[in-house]
């Protein structure tokens, strides 16, 4: 592999696999949309975080200094991803008879417990949306001053007609996008254009919203999209290299993030948009509102090692959709256990430097090749088959595991919060029973 070769990655903005060139040589500023903490994360959500984790660790492996920021959405994400329906946190408050902050704390803890079980590293900065209100107010004020935003029926909206590149990320025309926002338009008569979106809501949206702040436009709360722009710009500055999220975030969330960020900054904001493919079940996209609620804790209770699920995800291309079934998970667990058993039998003896370098280069090549995680896994098998000392194999696999994070060379079990795990499963069971008995 040539030393100056650049990593290639699929960029939604250009709709092709292209060379990754950061704004500053050697450094990557990366932002990933965090969870909405109104419920447990299902294994579909977690596939997205596993892929992002591999991207971050892969970039580090090939020598980049990565600075990564993620938000926690604890206000403003309405049930409709546009501006329709109640705030998801409010829905959870009613469901569980708790305050929004209690809900946010509990599900944030659960999320990071899941991440720990899946060996997903915590981003350098994790910031809740409610901790950055001043930043959103500053941005919204500038958007109003420069004519990109307007006030109607007490709320502040972004005027999408002022932003000519609005359709670039999705690559879809207004007729197509219209289908996605039809419900919002029917519910929100204040909007001037169909794709306009809320930057700041006052009482005209929900007067029972628990979390409200004073603003120049009245007491209220921020829209969901401004949170990610605000947090990203506040912590990573005016130029972002990579922005990630699952494919459903392309429109409206990321489309709106670009519109408001670039209008606020007055220049291009982010160069690479990396979208992760869905995890589907037999009936389509896995979502929190339907079917069995597949959490990592549930998989554990059924006897699966969470890392078998990570192994399963690693075997797929991050950009493609993946259909989950227990058969596939059984296969992954089988393969993962066999692989780990083989690695654990290796003796820690002398290392052949040339072979070591050769196989580290091959791994780097897989990362460079559009983050080819299934090739990275195949390389572990190649190393085991290759004619070299056990010590060399072990040293190589230890290095690979910095990205794979499958604990391939780790004998002891991980120290996770078993009580929280148990509590999650008991709660899911109770809720399922209550739902069956229509006792809410
Ligand atoms: P949420 O907590 O609902 O805000 O979602 C967290 C992340 O998971 C977002 O980036 C979603 O786009 C993503 N996501 C939601 N459903 C799926 C799915 N079935 N497969 C993969 N990612 C998903
Ligand atoms: Zn976001």
PDB file of C-alpha atoms and ligand atoms in Angstrom, residues 34-36 42 44-45 48-49 77 88 245-246 248 277-279 285-286 288, ligand 1:
ATOM      1  CA  UNK A  34     -26.788  10.871  19.355  1.00  0.00           C
ATOM      2  CA  UNK A  35     -29.798   8.976  20.690  1.00  0.00           C
ATOM      3  CA  UNK A  36     -33.132  10.461  21.629  1.00  0.00           C
ATOM      4  CA  UNK A  42     -32.877  -1.110  19.957  1.00  0.00           C
ATOM      5  CA  UNK A  44     -30.944  -1.218  14.970  1.00  0.00           C
ATOM      6  CA  UNK A  45     -29.995   2.089  16.587  1.00  0.00           C
ATOM      7  CA  UNK A  48     -25.470   2.726  13.630  1.00  0.00           C
ATOM      8  CA  UNK A  49     -23.304   3.393  16.692  1.00  0.00           C
ATOM      9  CA  UNK A  77     -37.380  15.786  18.910  1.00  0.00           C
ATOM     10  CA  UNK A  88     -40.795  12.390  22.406  1.00  0.00           C
ATOM     11  CA  UNK A 245     -26.148   9.297  11.137  1.00  0.00           C
ATOM     12  CA  UNK A 246     -28.430   6.540   9.925  1.00  0.00           C
ATOM     13  CA  UNK A 248     -33.306   8.090   7.795  1.00  0.00           C
ATOM     14  CA  UNK A 277     -27.688   1.476   6.568  1.00  0.00           C
ATOM     15  CA  UNK A 278     -30.714   0.320   8.529  1.00  0.00           C
ATOM     16  CA  UNK A 279     -31.089  -2.849  10.443  1.00  0.00           C
ATOM     17  CA  UNK A 285     -36.996  -1.101   9.267  1.00  0.00           C
ATOM     18  CA  UNK A 286     -36.603  -1.948  12.927  1.00  0.00           C
ATOM     19  CA  UNK A 288     -38.963   1.553  18.554  1.00  0.00           C
TER      20      UNK A 288
HETATM   21  P1  LIG B   1     -33.077   7.917  17.886  1.00  0.00           P
HETATM   22  O1  LIG B   1     -32.650   7.484  19.257  1.00  0.00           O
HETATM   23  O2  LIG B   1     -34.474   7.498  17.544  1.00  0.00           O
HETATM   24  O3  LIG B   1     -32.843   9.385  17.665  1.00  0.00           O
HETATM   25  O4  LIG B   1     -32.137   7.120  16.877  1.00  0.00           O
HETATM   26  C1  LIG B   1     -30.765   7.005  17.082  1.00  0.00           C
HETATM   27  C2  LIG B   1     -30.067   6.684  15.779  1.00  0.00           C
HETATM   28  O5  LIG B   1     -30.444   5.383  15.305  1.00  0.00           O
HETATM   29  C3  LIG B   1     -30.398   7.647  14.653  1.00  0.00           C
HETATM   30  O6  LIG B   1     -29.199   7.956  13.937  1.00  0.00           O
HETATM   31  C4  LIG B   1     -31.371   6.871  13.814  1.00  0.00           C
HETATM   32  O7  LIG B   1     -31.370   7.323  12.493  1.00  0.00           O
HETATM   33  C5  LIG B   1     -30.809   5.461  13.937  1.00  0.00           C
HETATM   34  N1  LIG B   1     -31.754   4.387  13.616  1.00  0.00           N
HETATM   35  C6  LIG B   1     -33.094   4.338  13.854  1.00  0.00           C
HETATM   36  N2  LIG B   1     -33.631   3.165  13.424  1.00  0.00           N
HETATM   37  C7  LIG B   1     -32.604   2.447  12.897  1.00  0.00           C
HETATM   38  C8  LIG B   1     -32.488   1.146  12.292  1.00  0.00           C
HETATM   39  N3  LIG B   1     -33.531   0.343  12.146  1.00  0.00           N
HETATM   40  N4  LIG B   1     -31.267   0.744  11.885  1.00  0.00           N
HETATM   41  C9  LIG B   1     -30.180   1.539  12.026  1.00  0.00           C
HETATM   42  N5  LIG B   1     -30.210   2.760  12.593  1.00  0.00           N
HETATM   43  C10 LIG B   1     -31.404   3.217  13.018  1.00  0.00           C
END
